[in-house]
Amino acid sequence: MPDHRYQVQGTVYLVGAGPGDPDLITVRGLRLLRQADVILYDRLAARELLREAKPGARLIDVGKRAGRPSTPQEEIHRLLVLHARRGRTVVRLKGGDPFVFGRGGEEREACKRAAIACEVVPGVSSAVAAPGAAGIPVTHRQVSRHFAVITARSNGKGASLDYRALAAIDTLVFLMGRGRLKQICRGLIEAGRPPDTPAAIVERATTPDQRSLVATLSDLPLQADDNAISTPAVIVVGEVAAMAPQRALRQALQATA
Ligand code: SAH
């Protein structure tokens, strides 16, 4: 066993890359990206940001690539620790905010277990930025006093969402929900949310390919299919969804029709 006690260890920075537009990384995130010796990035982090890496920096893709599965989480932990132990400045670049459904908590734990210094650099989360970029405020005086951010993915134990509890929240923002859009809308209607509740979906928010669609709980699934809305996408349910500028949305959809 090499004795690491007297070696200078590197730090791992869990950096939020923002929702898509490379300009939406934080100033601190960008500074660290430019200093990094090693950058581990995944699918949702804007590719343009990698051009900010210094010459000779090592870029490691740990995301899903054409048909290949993403790097297992354990392997990502191993790489973070390995490079930091070699004294490198390691940036783990993650889409949106590292602690919003990004498994950033697990990565920080892995650093802690290995006694590696780890700093979290928050990012602009798609949970708020995707609605915002489509003109939908997640809160609005008199209209929405609370919002919840929900993963549509199952917890692996087969438990479904508690739609009754969710139906009581003014604004609901679902991440990873495109594949379950139909179930989500049906579940909320069955739990008492009126079928004509405004509901929107925002695809590839803050990128040049952003598209969004505003409909109601009852017809959003069909409209999303008709318009071939794909991923990544955020679903917004609640009165605030109707505040999106409709004309702009229609134009965006016509442009891609
Ligand atoms: N940590 C990320 C979320 C990771 S989970 C964050 O804070 O944004 C991945 C989900 O985020 C996607 O399934 C999608 O629901 C959402 N998402 C990420 N980027 C998006 C974008 N540019 N437009 C719409 N949704 C996005």
mmCIF file of N, CA and C in Angstrom, residues 152-217:
data_model
loop_
_atom_site.group_PDB
_atom_site.id
_atom_site.type_symbol
_atom_site.label_atom_id
_atom_site.label_comp_id
_atom_site.label_asym_id
_atom_site.label_seq_id
_atom_site.Cartn_x
_atom_site.Cartn_y
_atom_site.Cartn_z
ATOM 1 N N ALA A 152 -40.366 11.199 -12.082
ATOM 2 C CA ALA A 152 -41.425 10.297 -12.532
ATOM 3 C C ALA A 152 -40.936 8.850 -12.543
ATOM 4 N N ARG A 153 -39.632 8.682 -12.344
ATOM 5 C CA ARG A 153 -39.083 7.324 -12.306
ATOM 6 C C ARG A 153 -39.549 6.606 -11.057
ATOM 7 N N SER A 154 -39.712 5.299 -11.160
ATOM 8 C CA SER A 154 -40.114 4.555 -9.966
ATOM 9 C C SER A 154 -38.899 4.446 -9.043
ATOM 10 N N ASN A 155 -39.135 4.162 -7.802
ATOM 11 C CA ASN A 155 -38.023 4.095 -6.849
ATOM 12 C C ASN A 155 -37.336 2.735 -6.863
ATOM 13 N N GLY A 156 -37.683 1.934 -7.856
ATOM 14 C CA GLY A 156 -37.054 0.625 -7.972
ATOM 15 C C GLY A 156 -37.769 -0.426 -7.149
ATOM 16 N N LYS A 157 -38.628 0.027 -6.242
ATOM 17 C CA LYS A 157 -39.370 -0.923 -5.404
ATOM 18 C C LYS A 157 -40.819 -1.006 -5.862
ATOM 19 N N GLY A 158 -41.084 -0.417 -7.018
ATOM 20 C CA GLY A 158 -42.410 -0.517 -7.607
ATOM 21 C C GLY A 158 -43.446 0.426 -7.015
ATOM 22 N N ALA A 159 -43.039 1.256 -6.044
ATOM 23 C CA ALA A 159 -44.012 2.179 -5.442
ATOM 24 C C ALA A 159 -44.393 3.250 -6.463
ATOM 25 N N SER A 160 -45.697 3.513 -6.593
ATOM 26 C CA SER A 160 -46.089 4.542 -7.548
ATOM 27 C C SER A 160 -46.185 5.873 -6.814
ATOM 28 N N LEU A 161 -46.355 6.949 -7.574
ATOM 29 C CA LEU A 161 -46.403 8.275 -6.957
ATOM 30 C C LEU A 161 -47.677 8.421 -6.125
ATOM 31 N N ASP A 162 -47.587 9.234 -5.087
ATOM 32 C CA ASP A 162 -48.751 9.503 -4.247
ATOM 33 C C ASP A 162 -49.521 10.664 -4.885
ATOM 34 N N TYR A 163 -50.368 10.328 -5.854
ATOM 35 C CA TYR A 163 -51.042 11.380 -6.616
ATOM 36 C C TYR A 163 -51.982 12.223 -5.756
ATOM 37 N N ARG A 164 -52.546 11.612 -4.732
ATOM 38 C CA ARG A 164 -53.449 12.401 -3.870
ATOM 39 C C ARG A 164 -52.682 13.509 -3.167
ATOM 40 N N ALA A 165 -51.506 13.184 -2.670
ATOM 41 C CA ALA A 165 -50.693 14.210 -2.007
ATOM 42 C C ALA A 165 -50.262 15.269 -3.018
ATOM 43 N N LEU A 166 -49.878 14.808 -4.216
ATOM 44 C CA LEU A 166 -49.394 15.752 -5.235
ATOM 45 C C LEU A 166 -50.507 16.671 -5.729
ATOM 46 N N ALA A 167 -51.719 16.136 -5.794
ATOM 47 C CA ALA A 167 -52.827 16.924 -6.350
ATOM 48 C C ALA A 167 -53.087 18.188 -5.532
ATOM 49 N N ALA A 168 -52.603 18.208 -4.272
ATOM 50 C CA ALA A 168 -52.854 19.362 -3.405
ATOM 51 C C ALA A 168 -51.817 20.475 -3.578
ATOM 52 N N ILE A 169 -50.796 20.226 -4.393
ATOM 53 C CA ILE A 169 -49.728 21.224 -4.555
ATOM 54 C C ILE A 169 -50.014 22.075 -5.795
ATOM 55 N N ASP A 170 -49.866 23.388 -5.655
ATOM 56 C CA ASP A 170 -50.265 24.293 -6.746
ATOM 57 C C ASP A 170 -49.556 23.966 -8.059
ATOM 58 N N THR A 171 -48.231 23.894 -8.024
ATOM 59 C CA THR A 171 -47.472 23.658 -9.262
ATOM 60 C C THR A 171 -46.630 22.394 -9.108
ATOM 61 N N LEU A 172 -46.736 21.518 -10.067
ATOM 62 C CA LEU A 172 -45.950 20.276 -10.056
ATOM 63 C C LEU A 172 -44.982 20.291 -11.230
ATOM 64 N N VAL A 173 -43.748 19.972 -10.940
ATOM 65 C CA VAL A 173 -42.734 19.919 -11.997
ATOM 66 C C VAL A 173 -42.178 18.493 -12.013
ATOM 67 N N PHE A 174 -42.396 17.783 -13.094
ATOM 68 C CA PHE A 174 -41.919 16.399 -13.190
ATOM 69 C C PHE A 174 -40.674 16.343 -14.055
ATOM 70 N N LEU A 175 -39.649 15.692 -13.526
ATOM 71 C CA LEU A 175 -38.443 15.422 -14.304
ATOM 72 C C LEU A 175 -38.454 13.951 -14.701
ATOM 73 N N MET A 176 -37.762 13.647 -15.780
ATOM 74 C CA MET A 176 -37.668 12.267 -16.276
ATOM 75 C C MET A 176 -39.062 11.675 -16.504
ATOM 76 N N GLY A 177 -39.971 12.494 -16.969
ATOM 77 C CA GLY A 177 -41.361 12.059 -17.037
ATOM 78 C C GLY A 177 -41.917 11.829 -18.434
ATOM 79 N N ARG A 178 -41.119 12.051 -19.477
ATOM 80 C CA ARG A 178 -41.686 11.968 -20.827
ATOM 81 C C ARG A 178 -42.336 10.601 -21.092
ATOM 82 N N GLY A 179 -41.638 9.538 -20.683
ATOM 83 C CA GLY A 179 -42.136 8.191 -20.943
ATOM 84 C C GLY A 179 -43.374 7.829 -20.126
ATOM 85 N N ARG A 180 -43.642 8.607 -19.112
ATOM 86 C CA ARG A 180 -44.789 8.304 -18.236
ATOM 87 C C ARG A 180 -45.824 9.414 -18.241
ATOM 88 N N LEU A 181 -45.774 10.232 -19.253
ATOM 89 C CA LEU A 181 -46.663 11.397 -19.292
ATOM 90 C C LEU A 181 -48.133 10.996 -19.136
ATOM 91 N N LYS A 182 -48.517 9.962 -19.844
ATOM 92 C CA LYS A 182 -49.912 9.521 -19.810
ATOM 93 C C LYS A 182 -50.320 9.110 -18.389
ATOM 94 N N GLN A 183 -49.497 8.282 -17.752
ATOM 95 C CA GLN A 183 -49.818 7.823 -16.395
ATOM 96 C C GLN A 183 -49.891 8.999 -15.420
ATOM 97 N N ILE A 184 -48.965 9.941 -15.570
ATOM 98 C CA ILE A 184 -48.938 11.090 -14.656
ATOM 99 C C ILE A 184 -50.239 11.885 -14.776
ATOM 100 N N CYS A 185 -50.615 12.200 -16.009
ATOM 101 C CA CYS A 185 -51.825 13.014 -16.209
ATOM 102 C C CYS A 185 -53.057 12.256 -15.711
ATOM 103 N N ARG A 186 -53.108 10.968 -16.023
ATOM 104 C CA ARG A 186 -54.258 10.169 -15.579
ATOM 105 C C ARG A 186 -54.288 10.095 -14.048
ATOM 106 N N GLY A 187 -53.144 9.848 -13.456
ATOM 107 C CA GLY A 187 -53.057 9.732 -11.994
ATOM 108 C C GLY A 187 -53.536 11.000 -11.299
ATOM 109 N N LEU A 188 -53.156 12.153 -11.842
ATOM 110 C CA LEU A 188 -53.549 13.419 -11.211
ATOM 111 C C LEU A 188 -55.047 13.669 -11.377
ATOM 112 N N ILE A 189 -55.581 13.313 -12.536
ATOM 113 C CA ILE A 189 -57.034 13.487 -12.757
ATOM 114 C C ILE A 189 -57.803 12.568 -11.803
ATOM 115 N N GLU A 190 -57.350 11.332 -11.700
ATOM 116 C CA GLU A 190 -58.025 10.382 -10.791
ATOM 117 C C GLU A 190 -57.943 10.840 -9.340
ATOM 118 N N ALA A 191 -56.880 11.588 -9.012
ATOM 119 C CA ALA A 191 -56.713 12.063 -7.630
ATOM 120 C C ALA A 191 -57.463 13.365 -7.385
ATOM 121 N N GLY A 192 -58.178 13.844 -8.399
ATOM 122 C CA GLY A 192 -59.041 14.996 -8.164
ATOM 123 C C GLY A 192 -58.642 16.292 -8.840
ATOM 124 N N ARG A 193 -57.535 16.285 -9.537
ATOM 125 C CA ARG A 193 -57.150 17.516 -10.246
ATOM 126 C C ARG A 193 -58.032 17.625 -11.499
ATOM 127 N N PRO A 194 -58.696 18.770 -11.716
ATOM 128 C CA PRO A 194 -59.610 18.861 -12.863
ATOM 129 C C PRO A 194 -58.901 18.585 -14.191
ATOM 130 N N PRO A 195 -59.592 17.881 -15.106
ATOM 131 C CA PRO A 195 -58.962 17.534 -16.385
ATOM 132 C C PRO A 195 -58.552 18.752 -17.204
ATOM 133 N N ASP A 196 -59.199 19.909 -16.938
ATOM 134 C CA ASP A 196 -58.819 21.099 -17.726
ATOM 135 C C ASP A 196 -57.716 21.919 -17.049
ATOM 136 N N THR A 197 -57.053 21.342 -16.041
ATOM 137 C CA THR A 197 -55.907 22.023 -15.420
ATOM 138 C C THR A 197 -54.815 22.238 -16.473
ATOM 139 N N PRO A 198 -54.288 23.467 -16.589
ATOM 140 C CA PRO A 198 -53.219 23.687 -17.558
ATOM 141 C C PRO A 198 -52.009 22.788 -17.283
ATOM 142 N N ALA A 199 -51.438 22.272 -18.349
ATOM 143 C CA ALA A 199 -50.263 21.401 -18.224
ATOM 144 C C ALA A 199 -49.370 21.655 -19.428
ATOM 145 N N ALA A 200 -48.066 21.691 -19.186
ATOM 146 C CA ALA A 200 -47.139 22.018 -20.273
ATOM 147 C C ALA A 200 -45.981 21.035 -20.277
ATOM 148 N N ILE A 201 -45.347 20.942 -21.431
ATOM 149 C CA ILE A 201 -44.106 20.162 -21.497
ATOM 150 C C ILE A 201 -43.072 21.004 -22.230
ATOM 151 N N VAL A 202 -41.861 21.012 -21.694
ATOM 152 C CA VAL A 202 -40.792 21.830 -22.277
ATOM 153 C C VAL A 202 -39.631 20.899 -22.616
ATOM 154 N N GLU A 203 -39.313 20.857 -23.878
ATOM 155 C CA GLU A 203 -38.287 19.935 -24.381
ATOM 156 C C GLU A 203 -36.996 20.712 -24.655
ATOM 157 N N ARG A 204 -35.869 20.144 -24.267
ATOM 158 C CA ARG A 204 -34.543 20.737 -24.523
ATOM 159 C C ARG A 204 -34.483 22.221 -24.197
ATOM 160 N N ALA A 205 -34.936 22.523 -23.004
ATOM 161 C CA ALA A 205 -35.020 23.920 -22.574
ATOM 162 C C ALA A 205 -33.665 24.612 -22.626
ATOM 163 N N THR A 206 -33.691 25.863 -22.955
ATOM 164 C CA THR A 206 -32.534 26.769 -23.020
ATOM 165 C C THR A 206 -31.511 26.374 -24.082
ATOM 166 N N THR A 207 -31.892 25.489 -25.005
ATOM 167 C CA THR A 207 -31.007 25.185 -26.132
ATOM 168 C C THR A 207 -31.666 25.738 -27.396
ATOM 169 N N PRO A 208 -30.956 25.783 -28.503
ATOM 170 C CA PRO A 208 -31.578 26.282 -29.742
ATOM 171 C C PRO A 208 -32.743 25.389 -30.187
ATOM 172 N N ASP A 209 -32.814 24.164 -29.677
ATOM 173 C CA ASP A 209 -33.890 23.234 -30.066
ATOM 174 C C ASP A 209 -35.077 23.255 -29.107
ATOM 175 N N GLN A 210 -35.109 24.219 -28.204
ATOM 176 C CA GLN A 210 -36.210 24.233 -27.228
ATOM 177 C C GLN A 210 -37.574 24.270 -27.920
ATOM 178 N N ARG A 211 -38.467 23.431 -27.459
ATOM 179 C CA ARG A 211 -39.870 23.492 -27.898
ATOM 180 C C ARG A 211 -40.734 23.324 -26.663
ATOM 181 N N SER A 212 -41.886 23.943 -26.678
ATOM 182 C CA SER A 212 -42.778 23.711 -25.557
ATOM 183 C C SER A 212 -44.215 23.715 -26.040
ATOM 184 N N LEU A 213 -45.030 23.116 -25.216
ATOM 185 C CA LEU A 213 -46.406 22.873 -25.605
ATOM 186 C C LEU A 213 -47.247 23.070 -24.356
ATOM 187 N N VAL A 214 -48.293 23.879 -24.472
ATOM 188 C CA VAL A 214 -49.198 24.056 -23.334
ATOM 189 C C VAL A 214 -50.546 23.467 -23.706
ATOM 190 N N ALA A 215 -51.081 22.622 -22.837
ATOM 191 C CA ALA A 215 -52.374 22.006 -23.090
ATOM 192 C C ALA A 215 -53.075 21.861 -21.742
ATOM 193 N N THR A 216 -53.833 20.814 -21.576
ATOM 194 C CA THR A 216 -54.473 20.548 -20.285
ATOM 195 C C THR A 216 -54.087 19.137 -19.861
ATOM 196 N N LEU A 217 -54.368 18.814 -18.618
ATOM 197 C CA LEU A 217 -54.055 17.459 -18.136
ATOM 198 C C LEU A 217 -54.658 16.395 -19.046
#
